[in-house]
PDB file of C-alpha atoms in Angstrom:
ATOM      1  CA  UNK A   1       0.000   0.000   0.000  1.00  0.00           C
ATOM      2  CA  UNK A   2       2.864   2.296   1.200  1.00  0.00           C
ATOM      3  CA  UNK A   3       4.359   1.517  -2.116  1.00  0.00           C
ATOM      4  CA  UNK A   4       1.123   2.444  -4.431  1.00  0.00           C
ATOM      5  CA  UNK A   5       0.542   5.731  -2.288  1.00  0.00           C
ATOM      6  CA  UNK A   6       4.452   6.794  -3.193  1.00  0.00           C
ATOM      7  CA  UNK A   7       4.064   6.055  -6.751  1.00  0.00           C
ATOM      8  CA  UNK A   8       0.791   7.488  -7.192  1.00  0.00           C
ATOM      9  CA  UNK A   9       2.388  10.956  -5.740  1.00  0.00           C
ATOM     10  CA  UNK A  10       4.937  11.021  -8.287  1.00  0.00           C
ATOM     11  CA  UNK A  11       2.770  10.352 -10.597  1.00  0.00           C
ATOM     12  CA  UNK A  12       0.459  13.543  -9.447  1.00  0.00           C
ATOM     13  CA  UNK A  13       3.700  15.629  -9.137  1.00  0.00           C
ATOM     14  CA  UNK A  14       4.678  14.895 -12.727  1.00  0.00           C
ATOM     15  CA  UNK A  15       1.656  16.535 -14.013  1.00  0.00           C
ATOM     16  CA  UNK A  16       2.622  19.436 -15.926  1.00  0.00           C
ATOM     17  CA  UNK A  17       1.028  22.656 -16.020  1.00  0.00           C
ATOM     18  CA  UNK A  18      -1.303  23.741 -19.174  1.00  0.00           C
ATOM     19  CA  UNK A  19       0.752  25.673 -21.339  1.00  0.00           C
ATOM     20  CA  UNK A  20      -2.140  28.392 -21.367  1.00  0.00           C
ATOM     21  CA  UNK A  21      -1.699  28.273 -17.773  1.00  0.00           C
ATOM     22  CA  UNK A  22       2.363  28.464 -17.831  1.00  0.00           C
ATOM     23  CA  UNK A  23       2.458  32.853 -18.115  1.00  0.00           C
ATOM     24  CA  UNK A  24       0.364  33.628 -15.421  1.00  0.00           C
ATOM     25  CA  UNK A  25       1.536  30.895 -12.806  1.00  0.00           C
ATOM     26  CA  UNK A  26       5.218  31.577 -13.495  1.00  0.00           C
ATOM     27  CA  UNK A  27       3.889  35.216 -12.587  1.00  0.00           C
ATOM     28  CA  UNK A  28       2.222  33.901  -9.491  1.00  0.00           C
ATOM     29  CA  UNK A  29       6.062  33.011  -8.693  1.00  0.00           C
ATOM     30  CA  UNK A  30       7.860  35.694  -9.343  1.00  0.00           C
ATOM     31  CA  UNK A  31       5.648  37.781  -7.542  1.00  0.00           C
ATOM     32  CA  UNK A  32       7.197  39.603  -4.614  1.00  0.00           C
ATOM     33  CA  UNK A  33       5.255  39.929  -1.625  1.00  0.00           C
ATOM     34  CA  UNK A  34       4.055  42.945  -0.542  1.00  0.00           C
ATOM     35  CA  UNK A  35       3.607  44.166   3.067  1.00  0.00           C
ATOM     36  CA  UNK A  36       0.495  46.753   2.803  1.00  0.00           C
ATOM     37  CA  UNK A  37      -1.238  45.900  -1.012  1.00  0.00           C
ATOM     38  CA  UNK A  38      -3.023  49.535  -1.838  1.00  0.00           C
ATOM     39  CA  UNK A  39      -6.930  48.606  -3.282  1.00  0.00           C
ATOM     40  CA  UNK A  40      -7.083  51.164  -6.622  1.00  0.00           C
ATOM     41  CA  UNK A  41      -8.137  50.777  -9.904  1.00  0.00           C
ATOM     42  CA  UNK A  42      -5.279  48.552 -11.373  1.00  0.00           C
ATOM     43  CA  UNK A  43      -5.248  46.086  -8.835  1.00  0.00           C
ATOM     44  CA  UNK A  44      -6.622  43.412 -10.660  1.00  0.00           C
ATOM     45  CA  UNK A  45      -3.977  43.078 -12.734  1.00  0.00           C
ATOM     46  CA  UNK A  46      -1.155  42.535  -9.970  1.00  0.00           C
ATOM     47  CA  UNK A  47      -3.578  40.256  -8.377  1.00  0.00           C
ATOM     48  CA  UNK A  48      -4.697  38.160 -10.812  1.00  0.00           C
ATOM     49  CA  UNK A  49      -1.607  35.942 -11.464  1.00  0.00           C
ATOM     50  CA  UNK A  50      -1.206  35.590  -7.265  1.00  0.00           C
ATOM     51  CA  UNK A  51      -4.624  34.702  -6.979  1.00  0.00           C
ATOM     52  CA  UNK A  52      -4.912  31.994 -10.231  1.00  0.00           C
ATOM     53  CA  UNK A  53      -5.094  28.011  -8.306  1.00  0.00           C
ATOM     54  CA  UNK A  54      -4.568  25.494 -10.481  1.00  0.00           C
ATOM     55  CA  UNK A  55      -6.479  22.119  -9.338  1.00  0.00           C
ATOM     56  CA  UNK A  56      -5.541  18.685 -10.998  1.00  0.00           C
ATOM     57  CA  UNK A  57      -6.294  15.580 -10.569  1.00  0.00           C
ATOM     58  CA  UNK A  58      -5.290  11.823 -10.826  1.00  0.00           C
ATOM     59  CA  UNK A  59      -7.648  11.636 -13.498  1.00  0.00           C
ATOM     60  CA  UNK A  60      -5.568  13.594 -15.364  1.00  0.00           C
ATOM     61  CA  UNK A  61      -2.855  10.879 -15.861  1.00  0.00           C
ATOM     62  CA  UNK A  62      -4.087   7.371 -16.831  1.00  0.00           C
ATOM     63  CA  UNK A  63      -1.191   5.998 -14.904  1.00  0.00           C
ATOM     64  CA  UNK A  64      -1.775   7.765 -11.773  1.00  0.00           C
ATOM     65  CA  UNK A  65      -5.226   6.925 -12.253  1.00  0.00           C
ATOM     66  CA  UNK A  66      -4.234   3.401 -13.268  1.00  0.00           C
ATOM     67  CA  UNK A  67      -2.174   3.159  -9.467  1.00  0.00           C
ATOM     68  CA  UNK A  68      -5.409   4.855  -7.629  1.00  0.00           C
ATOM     69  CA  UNK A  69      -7.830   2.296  -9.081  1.00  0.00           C
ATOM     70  CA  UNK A  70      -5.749  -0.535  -8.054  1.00  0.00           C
ATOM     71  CA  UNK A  71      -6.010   0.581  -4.214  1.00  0.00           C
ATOM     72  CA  UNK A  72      -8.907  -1.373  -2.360  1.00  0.00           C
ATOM     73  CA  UNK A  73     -10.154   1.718  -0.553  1.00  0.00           C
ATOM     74  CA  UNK A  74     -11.151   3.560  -3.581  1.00  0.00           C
ATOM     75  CA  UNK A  75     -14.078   2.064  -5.442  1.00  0.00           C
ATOM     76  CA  UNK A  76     -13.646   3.850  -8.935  1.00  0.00           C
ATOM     77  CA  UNK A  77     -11.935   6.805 -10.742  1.00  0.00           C
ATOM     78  CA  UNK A  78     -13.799  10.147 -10.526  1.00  0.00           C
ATOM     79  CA  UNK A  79     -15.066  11.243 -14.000  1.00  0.00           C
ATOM     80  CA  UNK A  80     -15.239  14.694 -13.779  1.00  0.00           C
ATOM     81  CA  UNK A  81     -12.515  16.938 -11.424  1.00  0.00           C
ATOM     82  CA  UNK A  82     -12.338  20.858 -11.066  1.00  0.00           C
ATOM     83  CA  UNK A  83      -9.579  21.456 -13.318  1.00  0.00           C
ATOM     84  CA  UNK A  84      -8.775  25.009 -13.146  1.00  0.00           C
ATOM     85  CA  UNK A  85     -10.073  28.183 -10.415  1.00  0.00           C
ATOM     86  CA  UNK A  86     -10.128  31.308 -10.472  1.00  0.00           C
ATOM     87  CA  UNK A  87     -10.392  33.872  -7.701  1.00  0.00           C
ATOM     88  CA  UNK A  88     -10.405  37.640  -7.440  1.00  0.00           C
ATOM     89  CA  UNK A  89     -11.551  39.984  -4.831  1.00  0.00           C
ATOM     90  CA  UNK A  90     -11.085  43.665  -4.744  1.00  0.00           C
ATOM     91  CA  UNK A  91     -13.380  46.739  -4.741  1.00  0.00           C
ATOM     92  CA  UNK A  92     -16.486  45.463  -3.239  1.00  0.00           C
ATOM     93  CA  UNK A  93     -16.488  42.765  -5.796  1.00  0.00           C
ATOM     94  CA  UNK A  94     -15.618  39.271  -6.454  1.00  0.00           C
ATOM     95  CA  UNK A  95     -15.374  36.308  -8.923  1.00  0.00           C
ATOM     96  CA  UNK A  96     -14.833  32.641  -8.327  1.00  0.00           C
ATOM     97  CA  UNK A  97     -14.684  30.633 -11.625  1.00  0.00           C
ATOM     98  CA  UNK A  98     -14.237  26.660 -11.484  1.00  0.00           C
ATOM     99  CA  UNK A  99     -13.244  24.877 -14.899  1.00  0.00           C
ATOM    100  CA  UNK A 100     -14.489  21.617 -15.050  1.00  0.00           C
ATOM    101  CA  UNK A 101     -12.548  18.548 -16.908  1.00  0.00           C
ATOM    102  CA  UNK A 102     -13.795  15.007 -17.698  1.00  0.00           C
ATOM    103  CA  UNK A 103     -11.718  12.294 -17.898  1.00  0.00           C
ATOM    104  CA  UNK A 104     -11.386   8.811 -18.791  1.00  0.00           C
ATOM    105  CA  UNK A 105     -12.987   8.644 -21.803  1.00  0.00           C
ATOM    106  CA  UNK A 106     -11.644   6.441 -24.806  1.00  0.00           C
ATOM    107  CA  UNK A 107     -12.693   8.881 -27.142  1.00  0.00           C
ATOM    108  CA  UNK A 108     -10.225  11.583 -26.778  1.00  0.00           C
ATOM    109  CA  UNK A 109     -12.043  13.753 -29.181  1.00  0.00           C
ATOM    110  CA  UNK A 110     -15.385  14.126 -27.459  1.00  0.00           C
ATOM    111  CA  UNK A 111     -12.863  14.447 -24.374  1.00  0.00           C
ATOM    112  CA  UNK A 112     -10.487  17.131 -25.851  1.00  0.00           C
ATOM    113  CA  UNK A 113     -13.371  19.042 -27.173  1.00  0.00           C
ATOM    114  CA  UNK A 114     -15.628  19.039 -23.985  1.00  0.00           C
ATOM    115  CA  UNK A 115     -12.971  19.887 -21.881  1.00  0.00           C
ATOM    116  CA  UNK A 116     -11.444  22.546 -24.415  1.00  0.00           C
ATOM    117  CA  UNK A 117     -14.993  24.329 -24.397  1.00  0.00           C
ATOM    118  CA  UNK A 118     -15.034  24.411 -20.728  1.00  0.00           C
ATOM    119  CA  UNK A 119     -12.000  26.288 -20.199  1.00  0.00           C
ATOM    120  CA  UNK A 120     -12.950  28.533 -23.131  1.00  0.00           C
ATOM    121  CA  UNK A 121     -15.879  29.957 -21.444  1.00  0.00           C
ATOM    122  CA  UNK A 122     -14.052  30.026 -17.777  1.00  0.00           C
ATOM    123  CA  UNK A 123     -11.289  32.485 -19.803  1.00  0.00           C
ATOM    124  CA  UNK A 124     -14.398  34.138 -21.295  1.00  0.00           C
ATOM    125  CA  UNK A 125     -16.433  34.767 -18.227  1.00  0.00           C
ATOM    126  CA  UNK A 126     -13.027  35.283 -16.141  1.00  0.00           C
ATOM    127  CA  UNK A 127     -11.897  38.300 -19.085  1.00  0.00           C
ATOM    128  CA  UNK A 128     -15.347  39.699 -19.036  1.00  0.00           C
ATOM    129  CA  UNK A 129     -15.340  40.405 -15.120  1.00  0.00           C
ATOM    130  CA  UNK A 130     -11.564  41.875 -14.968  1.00  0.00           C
ATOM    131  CA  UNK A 131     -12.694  44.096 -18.074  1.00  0.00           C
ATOM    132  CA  UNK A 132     -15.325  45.194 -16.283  1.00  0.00           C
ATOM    133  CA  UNK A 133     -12.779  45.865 -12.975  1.00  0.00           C
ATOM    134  CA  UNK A 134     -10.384  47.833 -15.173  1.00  0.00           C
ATOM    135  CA  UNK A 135     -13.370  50.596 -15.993  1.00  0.00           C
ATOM    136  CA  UNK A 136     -13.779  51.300 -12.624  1.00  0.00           C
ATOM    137  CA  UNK A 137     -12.641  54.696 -11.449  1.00  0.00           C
ATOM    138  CA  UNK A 138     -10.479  55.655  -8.533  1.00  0.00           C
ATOM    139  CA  UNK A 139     -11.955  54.570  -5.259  1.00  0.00           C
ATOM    140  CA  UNK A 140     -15.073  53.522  -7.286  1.00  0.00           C
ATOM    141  CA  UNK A 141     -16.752  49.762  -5.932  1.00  0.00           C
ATOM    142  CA  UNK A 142     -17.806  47.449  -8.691  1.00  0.00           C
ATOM    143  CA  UNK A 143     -20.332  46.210  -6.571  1.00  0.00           C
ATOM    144  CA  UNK A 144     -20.163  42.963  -8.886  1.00  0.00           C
ATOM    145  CA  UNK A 145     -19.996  38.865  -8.125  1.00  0.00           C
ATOM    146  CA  UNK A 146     -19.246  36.514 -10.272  1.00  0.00           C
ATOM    147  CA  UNK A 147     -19.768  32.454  -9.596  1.00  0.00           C
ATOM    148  CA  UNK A 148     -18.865  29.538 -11.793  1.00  0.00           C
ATOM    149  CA  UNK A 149     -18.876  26.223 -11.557  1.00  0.00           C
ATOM    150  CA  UNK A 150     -20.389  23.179 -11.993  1.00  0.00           C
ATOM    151  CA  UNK A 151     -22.301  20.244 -11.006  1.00  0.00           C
ATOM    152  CA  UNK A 152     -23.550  16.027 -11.669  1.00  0.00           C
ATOM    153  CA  UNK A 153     -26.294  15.985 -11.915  1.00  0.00           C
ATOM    154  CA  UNK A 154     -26.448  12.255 -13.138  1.00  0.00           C
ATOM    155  CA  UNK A 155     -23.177   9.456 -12.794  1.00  0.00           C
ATOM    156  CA  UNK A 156     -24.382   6.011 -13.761  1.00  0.00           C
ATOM    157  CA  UNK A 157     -23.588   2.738 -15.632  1.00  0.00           C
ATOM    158  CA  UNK A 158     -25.399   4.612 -19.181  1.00  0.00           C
ATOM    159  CA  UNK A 159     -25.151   8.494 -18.817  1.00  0.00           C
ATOM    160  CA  UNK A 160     -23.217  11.198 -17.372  1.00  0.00           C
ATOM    161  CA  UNK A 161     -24.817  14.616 -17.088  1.00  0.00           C
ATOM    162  CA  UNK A 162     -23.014  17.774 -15.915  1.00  0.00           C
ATOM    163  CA  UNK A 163     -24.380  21.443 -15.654  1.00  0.00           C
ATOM    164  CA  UNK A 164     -22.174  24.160 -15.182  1.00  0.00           C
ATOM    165  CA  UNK A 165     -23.577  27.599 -14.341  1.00  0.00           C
ATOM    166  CA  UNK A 166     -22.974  31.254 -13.693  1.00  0.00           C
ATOM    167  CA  UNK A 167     -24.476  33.189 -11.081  1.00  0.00           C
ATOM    168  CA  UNK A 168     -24.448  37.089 -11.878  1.00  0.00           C
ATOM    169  CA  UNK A 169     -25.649  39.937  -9.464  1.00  0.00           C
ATOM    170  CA  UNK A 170     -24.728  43.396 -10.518  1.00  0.00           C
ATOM    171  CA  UNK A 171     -27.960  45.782  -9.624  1.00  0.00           C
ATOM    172  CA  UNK A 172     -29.941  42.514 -10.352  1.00  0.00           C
ATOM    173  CA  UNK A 173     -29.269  39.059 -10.389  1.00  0.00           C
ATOM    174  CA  UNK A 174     -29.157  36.084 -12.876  1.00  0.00           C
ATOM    175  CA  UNK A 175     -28.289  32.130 -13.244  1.00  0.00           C
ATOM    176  CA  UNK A 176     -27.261  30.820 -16.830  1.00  0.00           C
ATOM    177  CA  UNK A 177     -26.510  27.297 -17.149  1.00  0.00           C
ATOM    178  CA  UNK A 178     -25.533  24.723 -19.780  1.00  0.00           C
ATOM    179  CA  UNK A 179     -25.767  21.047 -19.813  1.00  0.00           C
ATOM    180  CA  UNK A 180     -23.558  17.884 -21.178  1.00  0.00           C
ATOM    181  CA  UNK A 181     -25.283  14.953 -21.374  1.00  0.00           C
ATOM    182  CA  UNK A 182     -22.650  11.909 -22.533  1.00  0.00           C
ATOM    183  CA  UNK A 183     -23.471   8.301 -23.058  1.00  0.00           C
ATOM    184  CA  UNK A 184     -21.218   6.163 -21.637  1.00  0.00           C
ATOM    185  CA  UNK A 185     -21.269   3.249 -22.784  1.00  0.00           C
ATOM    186  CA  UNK A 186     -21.031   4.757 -26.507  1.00  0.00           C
ATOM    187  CA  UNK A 187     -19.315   7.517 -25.777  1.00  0.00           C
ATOM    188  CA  UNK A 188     -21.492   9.857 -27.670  1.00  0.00           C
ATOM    189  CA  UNK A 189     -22.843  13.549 -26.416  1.00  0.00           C
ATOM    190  CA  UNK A 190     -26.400  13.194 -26.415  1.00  0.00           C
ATOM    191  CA  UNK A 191     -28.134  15.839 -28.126  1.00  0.00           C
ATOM    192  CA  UNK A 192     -32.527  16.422 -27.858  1.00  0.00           C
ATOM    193  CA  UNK A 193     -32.534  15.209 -31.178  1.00  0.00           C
ATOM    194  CA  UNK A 194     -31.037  12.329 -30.960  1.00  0.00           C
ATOM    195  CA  UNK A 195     -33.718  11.084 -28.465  1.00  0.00           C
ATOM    196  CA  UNK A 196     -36.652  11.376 -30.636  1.00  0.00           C
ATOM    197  CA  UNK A 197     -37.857   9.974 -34.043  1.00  0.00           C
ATOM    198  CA  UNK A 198     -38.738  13.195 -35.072  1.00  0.00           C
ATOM    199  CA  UNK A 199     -39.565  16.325 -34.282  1.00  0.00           C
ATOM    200  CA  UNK A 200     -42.654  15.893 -32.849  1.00  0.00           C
ATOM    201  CA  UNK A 201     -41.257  15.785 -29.618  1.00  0.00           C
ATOM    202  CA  UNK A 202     -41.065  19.540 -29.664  1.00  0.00           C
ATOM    203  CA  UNK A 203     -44.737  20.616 -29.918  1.00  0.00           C
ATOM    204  CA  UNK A 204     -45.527  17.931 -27.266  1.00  0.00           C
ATOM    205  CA  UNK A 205     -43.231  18.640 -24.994  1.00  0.00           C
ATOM    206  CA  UNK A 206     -44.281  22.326 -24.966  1.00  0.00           C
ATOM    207  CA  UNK A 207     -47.881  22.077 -24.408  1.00  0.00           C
ATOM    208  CA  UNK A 208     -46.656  19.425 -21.225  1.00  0.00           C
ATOM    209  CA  UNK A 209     -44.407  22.656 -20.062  1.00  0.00           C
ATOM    210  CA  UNK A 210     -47.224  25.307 -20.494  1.00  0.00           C
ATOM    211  CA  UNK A 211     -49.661  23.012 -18.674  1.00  0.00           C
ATOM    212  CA  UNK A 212     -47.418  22.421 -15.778  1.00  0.00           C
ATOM    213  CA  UNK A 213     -46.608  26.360 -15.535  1.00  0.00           C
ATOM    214  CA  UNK A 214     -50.733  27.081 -15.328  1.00  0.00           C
ATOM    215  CA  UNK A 215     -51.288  24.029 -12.513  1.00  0.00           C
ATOM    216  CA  UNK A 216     -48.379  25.661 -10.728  1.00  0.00           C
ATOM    217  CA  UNK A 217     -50.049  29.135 -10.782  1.00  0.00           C
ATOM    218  CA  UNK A 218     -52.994  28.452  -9.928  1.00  0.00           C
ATOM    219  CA  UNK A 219     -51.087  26.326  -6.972  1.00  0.00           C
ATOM    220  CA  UNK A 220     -48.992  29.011  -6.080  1.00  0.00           C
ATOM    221  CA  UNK A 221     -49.926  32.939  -6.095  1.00  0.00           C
ATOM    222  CA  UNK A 222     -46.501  33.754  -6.120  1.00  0.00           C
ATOM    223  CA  UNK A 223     -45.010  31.760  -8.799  1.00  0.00           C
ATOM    224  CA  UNK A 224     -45.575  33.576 -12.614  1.00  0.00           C
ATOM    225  CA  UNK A 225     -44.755  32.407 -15.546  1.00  0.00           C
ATOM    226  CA  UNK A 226     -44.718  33.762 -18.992  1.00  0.00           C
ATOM    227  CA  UNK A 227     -47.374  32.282 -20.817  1.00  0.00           C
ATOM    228  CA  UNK A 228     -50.752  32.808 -22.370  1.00  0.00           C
ATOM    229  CA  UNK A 229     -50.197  36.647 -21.582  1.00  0.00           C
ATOM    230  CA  UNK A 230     -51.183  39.895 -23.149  1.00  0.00           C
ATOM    231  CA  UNK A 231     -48.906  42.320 -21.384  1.00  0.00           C
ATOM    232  CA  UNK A 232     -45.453  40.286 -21.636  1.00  0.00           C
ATOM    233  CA  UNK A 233     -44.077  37.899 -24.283  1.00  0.00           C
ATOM    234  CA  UNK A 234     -45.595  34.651 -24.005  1.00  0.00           C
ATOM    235  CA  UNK A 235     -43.473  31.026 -23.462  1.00  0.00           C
ATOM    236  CA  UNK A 236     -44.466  29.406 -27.337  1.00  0.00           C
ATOM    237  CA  UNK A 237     -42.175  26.871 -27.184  1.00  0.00           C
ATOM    238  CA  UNK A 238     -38.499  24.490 -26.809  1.00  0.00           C
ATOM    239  CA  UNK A 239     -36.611  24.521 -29.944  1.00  0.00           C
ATOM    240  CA  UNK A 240     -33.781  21.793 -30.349  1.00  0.00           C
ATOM    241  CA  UNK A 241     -31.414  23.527 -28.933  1.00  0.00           C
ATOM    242  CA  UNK A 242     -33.036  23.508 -25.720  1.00  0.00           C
ATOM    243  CA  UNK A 243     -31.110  22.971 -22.472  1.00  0.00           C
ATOM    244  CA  UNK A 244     -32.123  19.649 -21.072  1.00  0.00           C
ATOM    245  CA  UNK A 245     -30.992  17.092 -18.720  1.00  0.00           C
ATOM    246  CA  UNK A 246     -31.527  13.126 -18.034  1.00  0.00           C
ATOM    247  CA  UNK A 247     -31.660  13.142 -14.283  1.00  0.00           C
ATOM    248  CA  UNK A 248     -30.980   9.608 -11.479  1.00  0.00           C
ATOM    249  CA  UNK A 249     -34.357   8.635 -12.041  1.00  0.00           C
ATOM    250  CA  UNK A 250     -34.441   8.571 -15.928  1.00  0.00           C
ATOM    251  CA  UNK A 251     -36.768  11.197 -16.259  1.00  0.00           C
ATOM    252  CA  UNK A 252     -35.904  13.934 -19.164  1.00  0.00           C
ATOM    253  CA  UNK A 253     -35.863  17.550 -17.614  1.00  0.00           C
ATOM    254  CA  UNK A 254     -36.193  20.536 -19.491  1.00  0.00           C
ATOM    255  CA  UNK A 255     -34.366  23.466 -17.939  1.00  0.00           C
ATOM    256  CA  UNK A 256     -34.736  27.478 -18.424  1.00  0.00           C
ATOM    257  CA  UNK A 257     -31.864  30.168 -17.618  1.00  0.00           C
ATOM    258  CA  UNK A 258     -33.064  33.212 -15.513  1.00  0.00           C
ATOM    259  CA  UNK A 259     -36.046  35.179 -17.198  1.00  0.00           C
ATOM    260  CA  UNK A 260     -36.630  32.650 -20.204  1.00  0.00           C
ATOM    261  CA  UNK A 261     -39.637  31.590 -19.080  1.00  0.00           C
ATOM    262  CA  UNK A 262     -40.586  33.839 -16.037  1.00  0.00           C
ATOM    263  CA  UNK A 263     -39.890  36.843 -14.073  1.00  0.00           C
ATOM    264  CA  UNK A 264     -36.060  37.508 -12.510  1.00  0.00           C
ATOM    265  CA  UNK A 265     -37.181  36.464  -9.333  1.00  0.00           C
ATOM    266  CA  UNK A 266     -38.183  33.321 -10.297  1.00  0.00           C
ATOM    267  CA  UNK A 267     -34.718  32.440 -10.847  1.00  0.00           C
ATOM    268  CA  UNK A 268     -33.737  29.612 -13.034  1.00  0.00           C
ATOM    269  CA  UNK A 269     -36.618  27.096 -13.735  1.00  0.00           C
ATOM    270  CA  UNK A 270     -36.863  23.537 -14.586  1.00  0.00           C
ATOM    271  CA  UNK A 271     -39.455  21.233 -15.762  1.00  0.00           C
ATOM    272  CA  UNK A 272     -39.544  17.528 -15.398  1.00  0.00           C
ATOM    273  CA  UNK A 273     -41.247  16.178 -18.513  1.00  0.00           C
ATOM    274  CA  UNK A 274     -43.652  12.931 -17.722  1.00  0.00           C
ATOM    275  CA  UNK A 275     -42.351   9.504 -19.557  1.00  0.00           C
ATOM    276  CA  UNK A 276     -45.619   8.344 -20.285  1.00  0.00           C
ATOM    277  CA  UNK A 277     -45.969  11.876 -22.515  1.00  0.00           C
ATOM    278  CA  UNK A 278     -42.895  10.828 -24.611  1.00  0.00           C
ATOM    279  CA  UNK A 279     -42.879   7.537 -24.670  1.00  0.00           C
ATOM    280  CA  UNK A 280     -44.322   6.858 -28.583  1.00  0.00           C
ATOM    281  CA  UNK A 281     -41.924   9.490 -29.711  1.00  0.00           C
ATOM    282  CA  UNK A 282     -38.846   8.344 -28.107  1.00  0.00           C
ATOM    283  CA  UNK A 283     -36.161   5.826 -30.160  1.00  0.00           C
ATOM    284  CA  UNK A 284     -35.491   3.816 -27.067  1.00  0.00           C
ATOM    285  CA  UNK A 285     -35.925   3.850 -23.692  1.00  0.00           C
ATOM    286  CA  UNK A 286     -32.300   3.614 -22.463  1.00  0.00           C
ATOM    287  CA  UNK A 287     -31.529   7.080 -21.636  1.00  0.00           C
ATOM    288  CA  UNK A 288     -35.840   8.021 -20.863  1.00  0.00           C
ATOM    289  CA  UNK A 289     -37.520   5.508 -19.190  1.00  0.00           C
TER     290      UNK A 289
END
């Protein structure tokens, strides 16, 4: 065991840095530290390398994953690790950003390109917020927050879904999220389409969301949703580009980003869709059951 622990650290310490990474943790290094750090307008940018943390994992390395698997205590290999975090905080404002990566799959391109969209839109989101920072005038607060990360929603023997959002509040607030659904077994991202014969699916599946927003009105006082009215643009309908989800129990769940399909307040909304709705429309019952 001793043995299999020591190996499996070298392993870990052998993983090298992303080269995108490389610039701004050799700055982290260099860095001198500084007794009193002023707060002004370009602090950001002195910050930013200091405050980068790079997370990896075993997963990372099939051989370090390789020596974890083979210790009894650990049942299987994690599939999805934070790969990358960011974290700022100056000026009455702050931003944590965490960059999922999956791992483990034998098709490296669905792998590469999952994980090389992830970290695109943590850079994205990351640039956006210290642009923002940068306009800020002397002694000004941003008054801004920034959180990104993600979570599995479903880890079985068939699927793997993961969500990763971003919560906003500047004046207001808002939750965006996006979803991965991959099938294990074939290692194939599921996409809404794929699920269906046709495109049926779509007008059905919208009436089932409309009905479920009027029961949970009339239910609820204080829940609204956009639909059926005169004053505000009404909910007409998914499209197949729809963010969606398979959840633990098999069920397909259609999901809506903050003021899609209701007020702000509402927050982000979901919608379970009933099996016995889809069932003559679906190709199999594998994934939806």
């Amino acid at each position: 065991m001793e043995k299999k622990l020591k190996d499996l650290r070298e392993e870990y310490l052998k993983i090298p840095i992303p080269k995108e990474l490389n610039d701004v943790v050799q700055a982290a290094l260099n860095e001198k530290p500084r007794k009193k750090p002023r707060v002004g307008r370009n602090i950001l940018v002195s910050a930013a390398a200091a405050l980068l943390i790079v997370t990896a994992s075993v997963n990372i390395s099939p051989a370090a994953a390789k020596a974890m698997s083979d210790i009894p205590i650990v049942e299987k290999v994690i599939k999805v690790i934070t790969f990358v975090e960011w974290k700022e905080e100056a000026n009455n404002s702050s931003a944590v950003i965490k960059t999922p990566a999956i791992s483990g799959l034998e098709n490296k391109q669905l792998e590469d390109s999952l994980n090389d969209k992830y970290l695109s839109e943590s850079k994205q989101l990351y640039k956006e917020f210290t642009d923002s920072m940068s306009k800020l005038k002397e002694g000004e607060k941003g008054n801004i927050s920034v959180e990104s990360g993600y979570v599995i929603l479903t880890d079985n023997e068939t699927i793997l879904s993961v969500q990763r959002y971003t919560d906003r509040i500047q004046a207001s607030s808002s939750t965006e999220s996006q979803f991965d659904t991959v099938d294990k077994k074939n290692e194939v991202l599921l996409t809404l389409n794929s699920l269906f014969k046709d495109d049926r699916y779509l007008q059905v599946i919208s009436e089932n969301i409309k009905e479920q927003m009027k029961r949970q009105m009339a239910e609820d006082p204080e829940k609204i949703y956009w639909v059926e009215d005169d004053d505000l643009p009404a909910f007409k309908g998914i499209d197949e580009n729809q963010n969606f989800y398979i959840n633990e129990d098999g069920k397909l769940v259609i999901a809506f980003n903050s003021y899609e399909a209701a007020p702000g307040y509402m927050g982000a909304v979901e919608f379970i869709i009933p099996t016995k709705v889809l069932s003559d429309l679906l190709v199999g019952d594998q994934y939806i059951h």
